[in-house]
Amino acid sequence: MTDAVLSDPRPLLAVLVSFVAAFLIVASYRSPNVREGWTLVASLAKFGIVASMLPAVLDGAVFEWSAGAFLPGIGAPIEFALRADALGMLFAFLASGLWIITSFYSIGYMRGLDEPNQTRYFAAFAVSLAATMGIAFAGNLVTIFVFYELLSIATYPLVAHDETAEARSAGRKYLAYTMFGGGVLVLAGTALVYLLAGSVDFTAGGIAALANADPGLAMLAFFLLAIGFGVKAGIMPLHQWLPEAMVAPTPVSGLLHAVAVVKSGAFGVSRVVLDVFGPELVYNLSLPFGFSAGLVLSTIGAITLTAASLIALRKDHLKRRLAYSTISQLSYIILGLGLFGWYGLVGALLHIPAHAFMKLTLFFCAGNIHVSTHTDYISQMAGIGKRMPLTMGAFTIASLGMAGIPLLAGFVSKYYMLIGGVRMGMNFTPVAYYLVGALLLSGVLNIAYFWPVIYTAFFEAEDAHDAKPLVDFPLGGESRSIVAATDGGRAGDGDADQNDDDHEGSADDVDDIVADAGDGDDPSSEAADGVDESDIPDADLDDLPTDEEGVVRPDFAASERDFSEPAERVDTGDYAVDERPSDADVPFGPGRADPEESASADAVEADRGPDDPHGDHDDDPHGGHDADTHDDGHHGGPPAGGWKHIAGLDALRGRESTWFTLGPILAAMTLAVLLGVIPYEMGFLELIELIVDTRLPEGVVRP
């Protein structure tokens, strides 16, 4: 099939529209509404330009724009060229569409947390999308290298947005890995390809001259390029920048994981396999012990997806668990690209949009939880499903898709890769069967690290926390409660007709109970947390188990551990449950807020004043999204009295959170469902089949 090349400026316009928007955003810094209006207009315009090329590309056309040759050399002159072919359209159509959703979400998130430096954030986001379009439409290795480095520079201000020491450190590590690490490898591989073939232009099925080049040098060039792009895709052991970058605001995490950055890495590897070397040459480049370059690439992906899934099991911080999930899921694409055959390549490319829709939903849910409740740790989310039913419902659906449950996007792409692995094992090499086993094992591990989040949100109560067996306790867990005196302080247990005001006043109810119980045996005794033990209800009040001093102490005789005292702190990471207790924040529990911290937070809020707009706040560079202070002094986890129950209809009326954040969550979730049910009608599968058909030898075009 010969592509019809059309000279057209639309690939250039798709890149320039968000560059122009960045200048307009900066110029409108005094008016947040106008600034964010430019963001939305640019995202819609970019998507419209890209979508206008899709019908012709599906018919075999290629849109091309060139600035002319700018690097003469030993072979053909190197042009700065943009080409909208089928593979580029796959990435561009996906990224431009998701920018619209992310723009709406960013407005709700940044305003909801009163983030500083919002103008810089929206401008950097726009430049990042311009660089992403450049990567998608790059016509050769030199052009994609230029935009690859530009993307690293543009996203640095987003990673370091909070301007804290931690954020700056994460930004420096991000640049070190992606720009000075991955970028250097890509440049070295590009130079070597040019020396071997005399050309760096992307050609469907691979550059023909490379097939006759020295196999050892061709192998070296392949791995320089694959690993260089793979750094952005988070392949191990070059993945450390990705979890560190989770210090960034959640929309940035969505950009990093679903829209642009890691997808640009996976897309770069796709270009190398499909348009520089070609699937046939990648399979034929032999290594000792029967391995080919493609099988080595797939093996790296298999090891990464398994190891990252195991690490995700141990992460209590929700965004970090999602970060390691991304490392695992992107390795599916790397694994599939190494499978020589029609099914494997289709599955690998289809997983690009599938993962984007599902992971964007998950990160948006994590951000919405943070905005609404300042809760970031899974161990603090017991019962949060009743507070955020739509958010956690969308999280559940996206999690099922990540695990490969049928009728969701993840199932379709993984099904193709499984069939591709089996067929490769039957027809070419038994090693492919081990890759199939890694895919199946990863699906089980996906369930293992997503299920605790869903179980904690929907099947645990704040006052009867079932410790996760995979994190801290033996399998099966132990039910415990350190707030037995008030049974979690839940208001309205005996009165189904109580209104929302009763729920809001539950913290005062707990205070009244404590105040009424002031007749202890020893008024002078004080608990370790500074609360008079005589104020704690005794057995005369509720006939609860007490110790020899008459103080309420739940009976944990079934275990050797004394749960009345906090567990010994561990310093092995951020995943220990007892390091961040998830029990209700009652006056005498270990989650009780420090009075001095609360007073300090109140003082800061008073200084800010009620008229402080949702602007840039450039005078407060460290007031970012990780400031765990609500207006009510709540520091994350269930508040005093437990989560307020929000019914489904109330959630739809906007009681759960603003629709600027909830709307994009439901939109991304819907796309994940539609891609699993009607992949052809959405255009992605048809586009991917066109890509694969034009890049495989005739004998293996279709089964």
XYZ file of C-alpha atoms in Angstrom:
703
model
C 0.000 0.000 0.000
C 1.550 3.277 -1.149
C 0.842 6.362 0.901
C -0.398 9.474 -0.927
C 1.752 12.336 0.356
C -0.047 15.664 0.621
C 1.809 18.919 1.244
C -0.248 20.565 3.980
C 0.486 22.970 6.863
C -1.895 21.323 9.319
C 0.787 19.260 11.122
C 2.645 22.533 11.756
C -0.553 24.289 12.874
C -1.250 21.482 15.355
C 2.136 22.199 16.926
C 1.931 25.996 16.831
C -1.569 26.449 18.250
C -0.547 25.666 21.821
C 2.702 27.667 21.467
C 0.558 30.687 20.633
C -1.797 29.823 23.477
C 1.135 29.827 25.916
C 1.907 33.478 25.065
C -1.765 34.447 25.390
C -1.991 32.660 28.747
C 0.994 34.578 30.086
C -0.414 37.862 28.761
C -3.713 37.188 30.572
C -2.175 36.485 33.985
C -4.244 39.231 35.648
C -7.515 37.606 34.600
C -7.776 33.921 35.550
C -11.008 33.414 33.630
C -9.505 34.756 30.392
C -6.297 32.799 30.982
C -8.160 29.533 31.378
C -10.400 30.435 28.462
C -7.329 30.517 26.201
C -6.389 27.076 27.489
C -9.766 25.637 26.546
C -9.877 27.386 23.157
C -6.386 26.126 22.278
C -7.197 22.554 23.298
C -10.354 22.537 21.194
C -8.554 24.103 18.231
C -5.715 21.574 18.411
C -8.121 18.657 18.535
C -10.098 20.095 15.617
C -6.966 20.418 13.457
C -5.864 16.863 14.228
C -9.334 15.386 13.764
C -9.689 17.099 10.363
C -6.796 14.980 9.038
C -8.075 11.648 10.383
C -10.472 10.627 7.538
C -7.820 11.162 4.858
C -5.173 9.324 6.899
C -7.529 6.352 7.283
C -7.757 6.325 3.478
C -3.963 6.111 3.194
C -2.959 9.774 2.891
C 0.019 11.365 4.646
C 0.100 15.092 5.428
C 3.591 16.550 5.226
C 5.229 19.917 5.962
C 8.952 20.579 5.692
C 11.146 23.532 6.611
C 13.780 22.249 4.208
C 17.134 20.613 4.697
C 19.172 22.022 7.555
C 21.810 19.315 8.187
C 23.745 18.178 5.100
C 25.826 15.048 5.602
C 27.302 11.919 4.140
C 23.929 10.702 2.936
C 20.634 12.401 2.189
C 20.211 15.888 3.709
C 18.329 15.907 6.997
C 15.116 17.932 6.937
C 13.118 19.446 9.740
C 9.929 17.722 8.666
C 6.499 17.047 10.129
C 4.462 14.132 8.752
C 0.967 13.128 9.850
C 0.904 9.432 8.982
C -1.232 6.732 10.592
C 1.151 6.051 13.492
C 1.587 9.747 14.249
C -2.166 10.295 14.080
C -2.714 7.584 16.692
C -0.658 9.487 19.258
C -1.722 12.991 18.182
C -5.437 12.194 18.127
C -5.180 10.670 21.597
C -3.092 13.427 23.205
C -5.047 16.338 21.707
C -8.366 14.830 22.785
C -7.207 14.176 26.325
C -5.851 17.736 26.604
C -9.450 18.993 26.479
C -10.440 16.771 29.400
C -7.287 17.611 31.349
C -7.810 21.348 30.829
C -11.221 21.263 32.504
C -9.852 19.109 35.296
C -6.894 21.451 35.804
C -9.208 24.405 36.331
C -11.166 22.607 39.041
C -8.054 21.188 40.700
C -5.910 24.320 40.693
C -8.727 26.547 41.901
C -9.977 23.986 44.383
C -6.598 23.961 46.121
C -5.871 27.645 45.518
C -2.568 26.643 43.903
C 0.202 29.202 43.409
C 1.742 30.097 40.034
C -1.266 29.033 38.015
C -0.290 31.131 34.993
C 3.071 29.387 34.775
C 1.309 26.045 35.148
C -1.140 26.570 32.267
C 1.556 28.074 30.010
C 3.957 25.176 30.628
C 1.126 22.719 30.037
C 0.410 24.311 26.655
C 4.087 24.163 25.608
C 4.199 20.514 26.699
C 1.314 19.697 24.376
C 3.037 21.549 21.530
C 6.121 19.389 22.048
C 3.917 16.291 22.187
C 2.408 17.135 18.795
C 5.910 17.612 17.446
C 6.883 14.137 18.651
C 3.743 12.641 17.106
C 4.244 14.282 13.716
C 8.058 14.150 13.528
C 9.193 12.922 10.129
C 12.628 11.666 11.153
C 14.839 10.866 14.138
C 16.387 14.337 14.314
C 13.015 16.099 14.454
C 11.666 13.749 17.108
C 14.872 14.256 19.143
C 14.381 18.049 19.113
C 10.810 17.804 20.395
C 11.749 14.995 22.803
C 14.204 17.332 24.546
C 11.782 20.264 24.368
C 9.168 18.155 26.161
C 11.605 17.486 29.005
C 12.318 21.212 29.383
C 8.642 22.214 29.179
C 7.516 19.716 31.807
C 10.239 20.554 34.332
C 8.303 23.578 35.745
C 5.282 21.311 36.140
C 7.159 18.617 38.054
C 8.803 21.255 40.299
C 5.597 23.294 40.535
C 5.407 23.430 44.347
C 8.945 24.868 44.567
C 9.680 22.857 47.699
C 13.003 21.103 48.179
C 11.316 17.794 47.382
C 9.732 19.176 44.211
C 12.977 20.721 42.982
C 14.835 17.480 43.660
C 12.201 15.527 41.695
C 12.509 18.006 38.825
C 16.283 17.686 38.713
C 16.042 13.890 38.712
C 13.450 14.068 35.938
C 15.782 16.166 33.762
C 18.787 13.997 34.577
C 17.029 10.834 33.470
C 14.957 12.013 30.512
C 17.042 14.829 29.036
C 20.658 14.104 29.924
C 20.155 10.339 30.030
C 17.525 9.284 27.538
C 18.154 12.233 25.238
C 21.873 11.482 24.922
C 21.149 7.851 24.076
C 18.631 8.871 21.409
C 21.117 11.301 19.884
C 23.865 8.646 19.825
C 21.509 6.123 18.242
C 20.393 8.669 15.647
C 23.982 9.419 14.648
C 24.779 5.714 14.349
C 21.714 5.036 12.173
C 22.734 7.891 9.893
C 26.249 6.478 9.563
C 24.898 3.001 8.774
C 22.006 3.887 6.456
C 22.653 7.434 5.260
C 19.100 8.395 6.264
C 17.092 9.018 9.418
C 13.663 9.400 7.786
C 10.823 7.303 9.172
C 9.829 4.701 6.602
C 6.917 2.295 6.999
C 8.461 -1.121 7.625
C 11.933 0.246 8.357
C 14.851 1.912 6.542
C 15.891 -0.602 3.864
C 19.632 0.127 4.098
C 19.776 -1.014 7.723
C 19.057 -4.601 6.670
C 22.414 -4.674 4.856
C 24.374 -2.891 7.597
C 26.773 -4.523 10.021
C 24.549 -6.583 12.388
C 26.542 -5.703 15.483
C 26.375 -1.962 14.840
C 22.723 -2.219 13.838
C 22.019 -4.006 17.122
C 23.855 -1.281 19.041
C 21.897 1.463 17.287
C 18.626 -0.317 18.017
C 19.245 -0.598 21.751
C 20.578 2.971 22.008
C 17.331 4.255 20.520
C 15.017 1.800 22.296
C 16.534 2.427 25.728
C 16.808 6.180 25.109
C 13.080 6.441 24.387
C 12.368 3.780 27.007
C 13.679 6.071 29.763
C 10.562 8.205 29.350
C 8.471 5.020 29.268
C 9.863 4.078 32.694
C 11.609 0.817 31.848
C 13.604 -0.607 34.732
C 16.146 0.194 36.056
C 15.728 3.683 34.515
C 12.374 4.327 36.148
C 13.285 6.115 39.384
C 12.312 9.562 38.115
C 8.679 8.542 37.645
C 7.629 7.852 41.280
C 9.594 10.919 42.430
C 7.649 13.093 39.990
C 4.427 12.310 41.875
C 5.160 15.346 44.050
C 3.679 17.356 41.180
C -0.016 18.369 41.107
C -2.335 15.587 39.994
C -3.125 17.056 36.541
C 0.635 17.007 35.924
C 0.682 13.358 36.982
C -2.028 12.759 34.412
C 0.077 14.573 31.796
C 3.151 12.535 32.740
C 1.402 9.165 32.793
C -1.477 9.282 30.353
C -1.309 12.194 27.926
C 2.250 13.039 26.949
C 5.486 12.102 28.657
C 5.540 8.343 29.225
C 3.394 7.911 26.132
C 6.002 9.828 24.120
C 8.554 7.280 25.310
C 6.380 4.338 24.290
C 5.590 6.080 20.998
C 9.313 6.636 20.349
C 9.995 2.921 20.837
C 7.119 2.222 18.432
C 8.723 4.450 15.794
C 12.071 2.687 16.230
C 10.543 -0.797 15.887
C 8.075 -0.024 13.100
C 9.622 2.810 11.058
C 13.393 2.752 11.614
C 14.339 -0.938 11.792
C 11.041 -2.610 10.942
C 9.460 -5.579 12.766
C 11.142 -8.154 10.517
C 14.679 -6.825 11.044
C 14.083 -6.437 14.788
C 13.188 -10.125 14.909
C 16.089 -11.192 12.689
C 18.833 -9.317 14.581
C 20.184 -12.327 16.439
C 21.826 -12.611 19.818
C 23.319 -15.680 21.574
C 21.050 -18.402 23.029
C 18.384 -17.943 20.381
C 17.369 -14.430 21.425
C 16.664 -11.699 18.911
C 16.576 -7.955 19.483
C 12.778 -8.106 19.654
C 12.783 -10.881 22.251
C 15.301 -8.983 24.385
C 13.042 -5.929 24.203
C 10.044 -8.040 25.205
C 11.994 -9.652 28.040
C 12.922 -6.232 29.428
C 9.229 -5.353 29.295
C 8.224 -8.599 31.018
C 10.715 -8.098 33.853
C 9.669 -4.473 34.307
C 5.932 -5.138 34.389
C 6.345 -7.934 36.948
C 8.773 -6.089 39.228
C 6.802 -2.824 39.119
C 3.586 -4.653 40.017
C 5.266 -6.255 43.028
C 6.565 -2.883 44.201
C 3.112 -1.323 43.748
C 1.731 -3.849 46.239
C 3.800 -2.233 48.988
C 2.930 1.412 48.357
C 0.440 3.023 50.707
C 0.542 6.431 49.018
C -2.118 6.226 46.301
C -0.294 8.257 43.644
C 2.907 6.287 44.154
C 1.014 3.040 43.757
C -0.421 4.411 40.530
C 3.068 5.483 39.425
C 4.416 1.961 39.701
C 1.273 0.729 37.996
C 2.156 3.009 35.072
C 5.667 1.572 34.904
C 4.099 -1.875 34.735
C 1.420 -0.992 32.182
C 3.766 0.853 29.813
C 5.908 -2.281 29.753
C 2.960 -4.089 28.134
C 3.533 -1.849 25.111
C 7.271 -2.555 25.116
C 6.605 -6.289 25.415
C 4.037 -6.288 22.608
C 6.331 -4.381 20.236
C 8.860 -7.195 20.534
C 6.305 -9.845 19.531
C 6.802 -10.565 15.828
C 3.330 -10.930 14.407
C 0.108 -9.135 13.641
C -1.686 -9.758 16.935
C 1.205 -8.711 19.166
C 1.755 -5.386 17.392
C -1.963 -4.557 17.280
C -2.250 -5.253 21.007
C 0.812 -3.143 21.815
C -0.451 -0.114 19.886
C -4.021 -0.498 21.158
C -2.705 -0.430 24.725
C -1.503 3.155 24.148
C -5.049 4.649 24.140
C -6.398 1.959 26.485
C -3.856 2.761 29.182
C -4.294 6.499 28.621
C -8.049 6.431 29.307
C -7.795 4.129 32.311
C -4.777 5.729 33.967
C -6.102 9.255 33.437
C -9.293 8.183 35.224
C -7.300 6.759 38.139
C -5.115 9.826 38.582
C -8.072 12.162 38.278
C -9.809 10.164 41.003
C -6.742 10.400 43.248
C -6.611 14.150 42.697
C -10.313 14.579 43.391
C -9.929 12.678 46.667
C -7.063 14.992 47.600
C -8.962 18.169 46.725
C -12.122 17.109 48.556
C -10.662 15.366 51.625
C -6.882 15.993 51.631
C -6.438 12.226 51.796
C -3.527 10.658 49.933
C -2.845 7.374 51.748
C -4.806 4.208 51.079
C -4.710 3.330 54.773
C -6.674 6.526 55.471
C -9.463 5.794 52.987
C -11.568 3.368 55.038
C -15.184 4.043 54.125
C -14.418 6.912 51.743
C -16.693 5.331 49.147
C -19.749 6.687 50.956
C -18.248 10.193 50.870
C -17.223 10.027 47.183
C -19.396 7.388 45.480
C -18.949 8.604 41.890
C -15.208 9.112 42.201
C -14.578 5.729 43.783
C -17.030 4.065 41.383
C -15.035 5.426 38.438
C -11.820 4.331 40.164
C -13.225 0.816 40.471
C -14.178 0.588 36.795
C -10.785 1.886 35.652
C -9.031 -0.553 38.002
C -10.973 -3.455 36.517
C -9.914 -2.317 33.072
C -6.263 -2.194 34.126
C -6.583 -5.780 35.330
C -7.985 -6.847 31.946
C -11.632 -7.495 32.834
C -13.798 -7.981 29.677
C -15.829 -5.114 28.192
C -13.164 -2.617 29.242
C -10.278 -1.189 27.219
C -7.526 -3.106 28.987
C -9.048 -6.471 28.099
C -9.003 -5.892 24.336
C -5.354 -4.843 24.117
C -4.145 -7.575 26.473
C -6.175 -10.185 24.614
C -4.424 -9.288 21.352
C -1.006 -9.470 23.034
C -1.766 -12.842 24.616
C -2.805 -14.274 21.250
C 0.291 -12.721 19.676
C 2.544 -14.340 22.277
C 0.939 -17.762 21.819
C 1.183 -17.596 18.010
C 4.805 -16.481 18.194
C 5.554 -19.369 20.552
C 3.900 -21.834 18.140
C 5.467 -20.506 14.949
C 8.832 -19.036 15.891
C 10.283 -19.581 19.383
C 9.112 -21.175 22.655
C 10.543 -18.192 24.561
C 7.344 -16.340 23.705
C 5.397 -18.664 26.008
C 7.260 -17.193 28.977
C 6.162 -13.745 27.857
C 2.557 -14.966 27.851
C 3.064 -16.180 31.417
C 4.354 -12.739 32.432
C 1.248 -11.125 30.941
C -1.047 -13.451 32.884
C 0.895 -12.995 36.123
C 0.765 -9.234 35.763
C -3.015 -9.379 35.411
C -3.237 -11.191 38.752
C -0.885 -8.654 40.356
C -3.024 -5.815 38.989
C -5.966 -7.204 40.913
C -3.776 -7.638 43.995
C -2.694 -3.992 44.190
C -5.962 -2.373 43.095
C -8.311 -4.510 45.194
C -7.107 -3.165 48.583
C -8.007 0.362 47.464
C -11.502 -0.679 46.416
C -11.997 -2.864 49.489
C -10.828 -0.119 51.847
C -13.108 2.452 50.238
C -16.272 0.370 50.079
C -15.988 -2.494 52.563
C -14.230 -1.021 55.591
C -15.538 1.330 58.254
C -13.573 4.085 59.922
C -14.048 2.514 63.356
C -13.306 -1.129 62.365
C -10.233 -0.937 60.223
C -9.129 -4.198 58.646
C -5.371 -3.831 58.231
C -4.218 -4.784 54.748
C -2.526 -8.183 54.961
C -0.178 -7.399 52.087
C 1.130 -4.330 53.875
C 1.483 -5.028 57.566
C -0.365 -8.040 58.977
C -0.724 -11.763 58.263
C -3.126 -12.858 55.577
C -6.691 -12.309 56.692
C -5.956 -9.166 58.708
C -7.160 -8.275 62.181
C -10.236 -6.196 62.932
C -9.524 -3.455 65.399
C -10.922 -0.181 66.678
C -9.249 2.445 68.778
C -12.377 4.586 69.020
C -14.668 2.032 70.590
C -16.048 4.596 73.036
C -17.897 6.457 70.306
C -18.161 3.707 67.685
C -16.495 6.002 65.194
C -18.625 8.954 66.221
C -20.995 8.412 63.329
C -23.926 10.706 63.545
C -27.386 9.564 62.653
C -26.985 5.807 63.195
C -30.321 5.685 64.997
C -32.144 8.287 62.985
C -32.444 7.724 59.275
C -34.039 11.132 58.805
C -31.143 13.207 60.062
C -30.117 15.876 57.621
C -26.655 16.847 56.436
C -26.328 19.443 59.188
C -26.408 16.640 61.761
C -23.509 14.993 59.989
C -21.557 18.186 59.907
C -21.990 18.559 63.656
C -20.755 15.088 64.489
C -17.398 16.410 65.664
C -19.199 18.524 68.283
C -21.155 15.441 69.378
C -17.900 13.634 70.087
C -16.636 16.607 72.073
C -19.867 16.571 74.132
C -19.418 12.886 74.934
C -15.884 13.476 76.075
C -16.896 16.514 78.122
C -19.730 14.643 79.853
C -17.366 11.900 80.968
C -15.216 14.010 83.266
C -15.554 11.950 86.467
C -12.454 9.720 86.137
C -10.721 8.088 89.055
C -7.551 10.123 88.664
C -8.177 13.663 87.374
C -4.478 14.422 87.367
C -3.491 11.592 85.036
C -2.828 12.441 81.431
C -2.554 10.225 78.384
C 0.565 10.165 76.274
C -1.066 12.488 73.790
C -1.773 15.203 76.349
C -5.475 14.456 76.953
C -6.737 13.967 80.497
C -7.583 10.263 80.790
C -10.411 11.137 83.152
C -12.175 12.671 80.152
C -12.274 9.360 78.339
C -15.609 7.558 78.772
C -15.469 4.661 81.212
C -17.414 1.431 81.555
C -20.210 3.134 83.538
C -21.076 5.150 80.436
C -21.391 2.503 77.752
C -20.510 -0.749 79.519
C -17.315 -0.947 77.489
C -14.187 -2.948 78.438
C -11.873 -1.010 80.722
C -8.487 -1.545 82.345
C -7.747 -1.589 86.103
C -7.944 2.208 86.227
C -11.388 2.337 84.655
C -10.112 3.706 81.363
C -11.646 2.352 78.145
C -9.197 -0.086 76.570
C -10.596 -2.386 73.856
C -9.721 -6.020 74.508
C -7.199 -7.313 71.991
C -6.338 -10.493 73.844
C -6.497 -12.426 70.577
C -3.239 -10.808 69.482
C 0.114 -10.320 71.139
C 0.170 -6.729 70.003
C -1.261 -3.971 72.177
C -3.344 -1.946 69.767
C -4.056 0.705 72.383
C -0.596 2.088 71.631
C 0.641 3.195 68.204
C 2.727 0.619 66.394
C 6.465 1.051 66.288
C 7.367 3.353 63.431
C 9.193 1.866 60.521
C 11.608 3.758 58.330
C 11.578 1.509 55.291
C 9.463 3.773 53.093
C 6.034 5.310 52.737
C 3.908 2.188 52.887
C 3.599 1.319 56.572
C -0.047 1.457 57.608
C 0.625 2.429 61.192
C 2.869 5.292 60.128
C -0.295 7.028 58.844
C -3.177 5.771 61.043
C -6.508 5.714 59.279
C -8.745 5.894 62.336
C -11.228 8.677 62.995
C -9.683 11.935 64.107
C -11.277 11.998 67.565
C -9.836 14.088 70.439
C -8.252 11.085 72.169
C -7.173 8.973 69.142
C -3.727 8.796 67.568
C -5.047 10.668 64.538
C -5.821 13.680 66.752
C -4.567 16.895 65.179
C -1.811 18.756 66.976
C -3.407 21.820 68.618
C -0.389 23.932 67.746
C -0.564 22.879 64.085
C -4.286 23.617 63.997
C -3.735 27.020 65.565
C -0.974 27.743 63.052
C -3.195 26.681 60.143
C -6.004 28.890 61.431
C -3.615 31.812 61.689
C -2.473 31.317 58.079
C -6.075 31.143 56.922
C -6.909 34.303 58.837
C -3.954 36.122 57.291
C -5.053 35.100 53.816
C -8.462 36.649 54.202
C -11.744 35.799 52.540
C -11.182 37.938 49.467
C -8.003 36.267 48.251
C -8.790 35.317 44.632
C -7.848 32.071 42.910
C -4.980 33.759 41.171
C -1.285 33.137 40.980
C -0.332 33.827 44.619
C 3.242 34.440 43.547
C 4.000 35.713 47.034
C 3.392 32.206 48.412
C 5.615 29.882 46.405
C 5.242 26.938 48.788
C 1.508 26.828 49.257
C 1.057 23.994 46.855
C -1.241 21.035 46.635
C 0.467 19.043 49.358
C -0.425 21.436 52.137
C -2.578 19.105 54.219
C -4.703 21.783 55.808
C -8.427 22.224 55.314
C -10.380 25.148 56.502
C -11.664 22.925 59.317
C -8.181 21.842 60.395
C -8.634 18.359 58.925
C -5.325 16.773 57.936
C -6.459 13.816 55.805
C -8.305 10.624 56.534
C -11.793 10.425 58.043
C -12.752 13.534 60.026
C -14.136 13.378 63.534
C -17.421 11.510 63.304
C -16.453 9.626 60.151
C -17.149 10.399 56.517
C -20.339 12.201 55.640
C -22.558 9.957 53.541
C -23.441 11.386 50.134
C -26.152 9.580 48.201
C -25.923 9.014 44.469
C -28.390 11.750 43.518
C -26.675 14.237 45.799
C -23.349 13.361 44.189
C -24.826 14.031 40.761
C -25.996 17.423 42.021
C -22.412 18.384 42.759
C -22.335 17.624 46.500
C -19.376 15.247 46.118
C -17.043 17.708 44.368
C -17.046 20.340 41.663
C -18.042 19.198 38.191
C -14.814 20.683 36.826
C -13.087 17.662 38.352
C -15.927 15.133 38.429
C -16.897 15.675 34.780
C -13.440 14.804 33.371
C -13.302 11.725 35.615
C -16.555 10.382 34.200
C -15.559 11.360 30.651
C -12.249 9.477 30.822
C -13.978 6.470 32.417
C -16.596 6.458 29.648
C -13.872 6.461 26.979
C -12.234 3.461 28.672
C -15.556 1.593 28.550
C -16.288 2.552 24.937
C -12.840 1.459 23.753
C -13.496 -1.924 25.326
C -16.937 -2.299 23.750
C -16.702 -0.539 20.357
C -12.980 -0.122 19.502
C -13.643 0.060 15.736
C -16.309 2.735 16.020
C -13.948 4.925 18.056
C -11.448 4.806 15.190
C -8.468 3.544 17.169
C -8.543 -0.117 16.169
C -9.122 0.716 12.504
C -6.178 3.103 12.581
C -3.942 0.558 14.328
C -4.777 -2.208 11.849
C -3.776 0.170 9.044
C -0.461 0.857 10.807
C 0.371 -2.810 11.302
C -0.750 -3.893 7.816
C 1.665 -1.443 6.186
C 4.656 -2.452 8.344
C 4.666 -6.252 8.321
C 5.865 -8.438 5.448
C 3.097 -9.702 3.197
C 3.257 -13.222 4.601
C 2.319 -12.083 8.102
C 0.054 -9.138 7.378
C -3.084 -10.785 8.700
C -3.701 -14.199 10.311
